[in-house]
Coordinates of N, CA, C and O and ligand atoms in Angstrom, one line a residue:
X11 N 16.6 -10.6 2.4 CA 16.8 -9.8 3.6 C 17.0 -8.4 3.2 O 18.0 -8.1 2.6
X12 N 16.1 -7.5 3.5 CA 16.4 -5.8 3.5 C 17.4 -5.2 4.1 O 17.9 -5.5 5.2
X13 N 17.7 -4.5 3.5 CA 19.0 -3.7 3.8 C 18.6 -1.9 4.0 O 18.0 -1.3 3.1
X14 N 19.0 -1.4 5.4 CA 18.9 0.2 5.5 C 19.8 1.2 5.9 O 20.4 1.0 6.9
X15 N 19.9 2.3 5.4 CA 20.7 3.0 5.5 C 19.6 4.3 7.0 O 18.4 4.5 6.8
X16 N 20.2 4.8 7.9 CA 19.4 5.8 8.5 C 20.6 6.8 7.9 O 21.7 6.6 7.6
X17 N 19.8 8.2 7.9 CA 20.5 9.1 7.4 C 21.4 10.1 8.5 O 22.3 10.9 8.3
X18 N 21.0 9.9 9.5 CA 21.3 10.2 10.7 C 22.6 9.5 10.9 O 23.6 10.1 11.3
X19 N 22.6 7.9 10.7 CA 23.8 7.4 10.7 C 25.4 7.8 10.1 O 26.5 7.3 10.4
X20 N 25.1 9.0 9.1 CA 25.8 9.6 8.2 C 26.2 11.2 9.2 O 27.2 11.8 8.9
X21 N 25.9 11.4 9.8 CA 25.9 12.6 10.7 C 25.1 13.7 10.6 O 25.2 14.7 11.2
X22 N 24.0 13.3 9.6 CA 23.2 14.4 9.5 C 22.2 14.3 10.8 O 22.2 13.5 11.8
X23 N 21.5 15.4 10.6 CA 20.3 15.9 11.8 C 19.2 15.5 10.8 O 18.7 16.4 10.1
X24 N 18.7 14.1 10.5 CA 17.9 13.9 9.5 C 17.2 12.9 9.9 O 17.8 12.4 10.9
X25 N 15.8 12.2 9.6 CA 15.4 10.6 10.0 C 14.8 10.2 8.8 O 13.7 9.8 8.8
X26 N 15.6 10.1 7.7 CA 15.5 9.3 6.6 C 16.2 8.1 6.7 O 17.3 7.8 7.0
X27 N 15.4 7.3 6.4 CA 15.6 5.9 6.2 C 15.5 5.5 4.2 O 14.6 5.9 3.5
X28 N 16.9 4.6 3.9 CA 16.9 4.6 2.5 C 16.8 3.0 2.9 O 17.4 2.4 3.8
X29 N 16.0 2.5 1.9 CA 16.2 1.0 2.4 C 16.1 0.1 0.7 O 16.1 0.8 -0.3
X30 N 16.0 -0.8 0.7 CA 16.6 -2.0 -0.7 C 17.0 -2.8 -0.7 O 18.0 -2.5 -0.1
X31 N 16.9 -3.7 -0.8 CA 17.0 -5.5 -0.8 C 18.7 -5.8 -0.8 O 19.2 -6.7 -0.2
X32 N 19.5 -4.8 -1.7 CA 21.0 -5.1 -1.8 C 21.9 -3.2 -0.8 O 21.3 -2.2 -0.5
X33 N 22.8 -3.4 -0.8 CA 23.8 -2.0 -0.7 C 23.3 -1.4 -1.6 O 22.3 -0.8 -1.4
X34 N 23.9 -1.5 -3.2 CA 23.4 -0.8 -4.0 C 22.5 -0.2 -4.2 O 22.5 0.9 -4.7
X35 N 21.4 -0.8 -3.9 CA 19.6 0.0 -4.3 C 19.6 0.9 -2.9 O 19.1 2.0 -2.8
X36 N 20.3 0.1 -1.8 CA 20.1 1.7 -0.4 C 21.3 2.9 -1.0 O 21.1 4.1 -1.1
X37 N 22.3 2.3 -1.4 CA 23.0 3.7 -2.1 C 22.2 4.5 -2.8 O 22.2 5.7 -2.6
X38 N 21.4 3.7 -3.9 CA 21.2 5.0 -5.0 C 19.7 5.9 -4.1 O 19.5 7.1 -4.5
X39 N 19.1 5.5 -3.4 CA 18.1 5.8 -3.0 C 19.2 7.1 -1.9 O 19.1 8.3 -1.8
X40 N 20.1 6.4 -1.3 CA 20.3 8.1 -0.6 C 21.1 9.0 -1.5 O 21.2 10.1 -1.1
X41 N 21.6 8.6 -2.6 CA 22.5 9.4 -3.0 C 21.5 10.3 -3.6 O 21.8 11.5 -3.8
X42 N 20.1 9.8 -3.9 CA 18.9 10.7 -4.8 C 18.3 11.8 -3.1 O 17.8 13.0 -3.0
X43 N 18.6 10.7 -2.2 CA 17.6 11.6 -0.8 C 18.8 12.8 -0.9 O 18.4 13.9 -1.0
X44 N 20.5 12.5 -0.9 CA 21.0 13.5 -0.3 C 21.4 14.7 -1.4 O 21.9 15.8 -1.1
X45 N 21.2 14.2 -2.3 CA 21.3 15.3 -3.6 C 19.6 16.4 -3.5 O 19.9 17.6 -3.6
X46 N 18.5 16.2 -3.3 CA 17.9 16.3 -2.7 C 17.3 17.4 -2.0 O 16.7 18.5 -2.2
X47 N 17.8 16.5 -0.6 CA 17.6 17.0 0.9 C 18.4 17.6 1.6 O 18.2 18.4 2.5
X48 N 19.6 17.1 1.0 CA 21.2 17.8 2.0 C 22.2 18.5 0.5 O 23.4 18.4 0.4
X49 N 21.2 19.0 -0.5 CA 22.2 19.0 -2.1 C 22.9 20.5 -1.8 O 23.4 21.2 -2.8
X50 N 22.9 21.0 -0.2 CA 23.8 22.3 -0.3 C 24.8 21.6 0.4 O 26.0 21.6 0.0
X51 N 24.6 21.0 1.4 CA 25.8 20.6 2.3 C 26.7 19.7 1.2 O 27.8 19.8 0.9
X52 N 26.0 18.9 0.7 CA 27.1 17.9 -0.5 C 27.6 18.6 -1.7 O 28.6 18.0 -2.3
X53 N 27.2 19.8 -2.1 CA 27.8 20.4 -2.9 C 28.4 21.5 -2.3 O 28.6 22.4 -3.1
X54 N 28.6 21.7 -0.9 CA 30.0 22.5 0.2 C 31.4 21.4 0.1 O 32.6 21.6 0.5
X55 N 31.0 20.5 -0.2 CA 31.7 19.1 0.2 C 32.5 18.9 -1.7 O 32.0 18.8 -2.8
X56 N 34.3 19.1 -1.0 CA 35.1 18.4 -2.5 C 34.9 16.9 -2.7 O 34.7 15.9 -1.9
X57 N 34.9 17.0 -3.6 CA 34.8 15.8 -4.5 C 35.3 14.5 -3.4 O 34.7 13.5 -3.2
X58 N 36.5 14.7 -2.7 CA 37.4 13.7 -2.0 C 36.4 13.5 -0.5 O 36.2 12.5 0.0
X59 N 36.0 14.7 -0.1 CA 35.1 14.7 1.3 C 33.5 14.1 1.0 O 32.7 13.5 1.7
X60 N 33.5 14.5 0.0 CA 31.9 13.3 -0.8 C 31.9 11.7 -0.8 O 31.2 10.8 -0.4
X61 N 33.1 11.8 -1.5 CA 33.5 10.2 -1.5 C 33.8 9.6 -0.2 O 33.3 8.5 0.2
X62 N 34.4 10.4 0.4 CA 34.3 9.7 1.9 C 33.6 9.8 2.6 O 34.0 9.4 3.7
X63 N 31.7 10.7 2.6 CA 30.9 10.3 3.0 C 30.1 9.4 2.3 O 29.1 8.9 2.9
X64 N 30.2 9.0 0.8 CA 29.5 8.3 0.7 C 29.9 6.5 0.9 O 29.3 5.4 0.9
X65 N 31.2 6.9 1.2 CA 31.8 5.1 1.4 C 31.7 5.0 3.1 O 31.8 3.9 3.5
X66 N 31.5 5.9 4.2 CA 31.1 5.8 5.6 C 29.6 5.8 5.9 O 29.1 5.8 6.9
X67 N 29.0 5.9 4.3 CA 27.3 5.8 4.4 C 27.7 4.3 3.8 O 26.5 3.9 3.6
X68 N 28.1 3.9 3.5 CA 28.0 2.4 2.7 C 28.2 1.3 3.9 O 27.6 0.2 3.9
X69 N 29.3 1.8 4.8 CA 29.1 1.3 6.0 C 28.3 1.0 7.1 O 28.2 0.1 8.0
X70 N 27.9 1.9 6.8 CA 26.4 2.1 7.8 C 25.2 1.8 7.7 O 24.3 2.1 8.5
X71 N 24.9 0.8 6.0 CA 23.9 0.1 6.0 C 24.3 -0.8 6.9 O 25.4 -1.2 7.2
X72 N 22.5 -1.5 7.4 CA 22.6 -2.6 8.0 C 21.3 -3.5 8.1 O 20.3 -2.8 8.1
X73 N 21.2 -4.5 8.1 CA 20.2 -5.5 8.1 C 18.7 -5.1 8.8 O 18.6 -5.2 10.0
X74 N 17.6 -4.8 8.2 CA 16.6 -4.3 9.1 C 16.1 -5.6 9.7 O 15.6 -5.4 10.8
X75 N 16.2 -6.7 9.3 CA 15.7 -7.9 10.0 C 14.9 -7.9 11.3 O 13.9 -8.3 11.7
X76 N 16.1 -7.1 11.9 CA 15.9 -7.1 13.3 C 14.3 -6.3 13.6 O 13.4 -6.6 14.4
X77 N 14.4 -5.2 12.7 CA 12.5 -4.5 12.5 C 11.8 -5.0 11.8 O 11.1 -4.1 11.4
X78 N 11.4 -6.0 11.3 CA 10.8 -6.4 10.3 C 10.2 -7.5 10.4 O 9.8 -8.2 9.5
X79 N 9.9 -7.7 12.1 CA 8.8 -8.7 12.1 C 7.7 -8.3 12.2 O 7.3 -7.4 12.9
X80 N 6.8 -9.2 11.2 CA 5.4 -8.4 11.4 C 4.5 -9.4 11.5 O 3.3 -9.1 11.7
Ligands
ZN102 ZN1 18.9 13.0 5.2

């Protein structure tokens, strides 16, 4: 079952979708999109305000199942 992160779900103004079979592989894929795409706003962001967006993006994966009939 696939697993997705939308990036928009994180509070950005974004429509990236990070997606991966487990949490982990949608983590490393946004942590590469937001280093990236958003690598001014995450490096405005202390070390403590990073971590706690990246653990409220960890939350916010979720099952694409629901899209993924084909
Ligand atoms: Zn984004």
């Amino acid at each position: 079952m696939a697993r997705e992160l939308h990036c928009s779900d994180t509070g950005m103004q974004c429509d990236y979708i990070a997606k991966g079979d487990t949490d982990d592989e949608v983590m490393d894929q946004a942590k590469q999109h937001v280093m990236s795409t958003h690598g001014e706003a995450a490096s405005a962001m202390s070390d403590q305000d990073r971590s706690k967006f990246m653990e409220s993006a960890r939350t916010a994966i979720h099952d694409t199942s629901v899209h993924d009939r084909q």
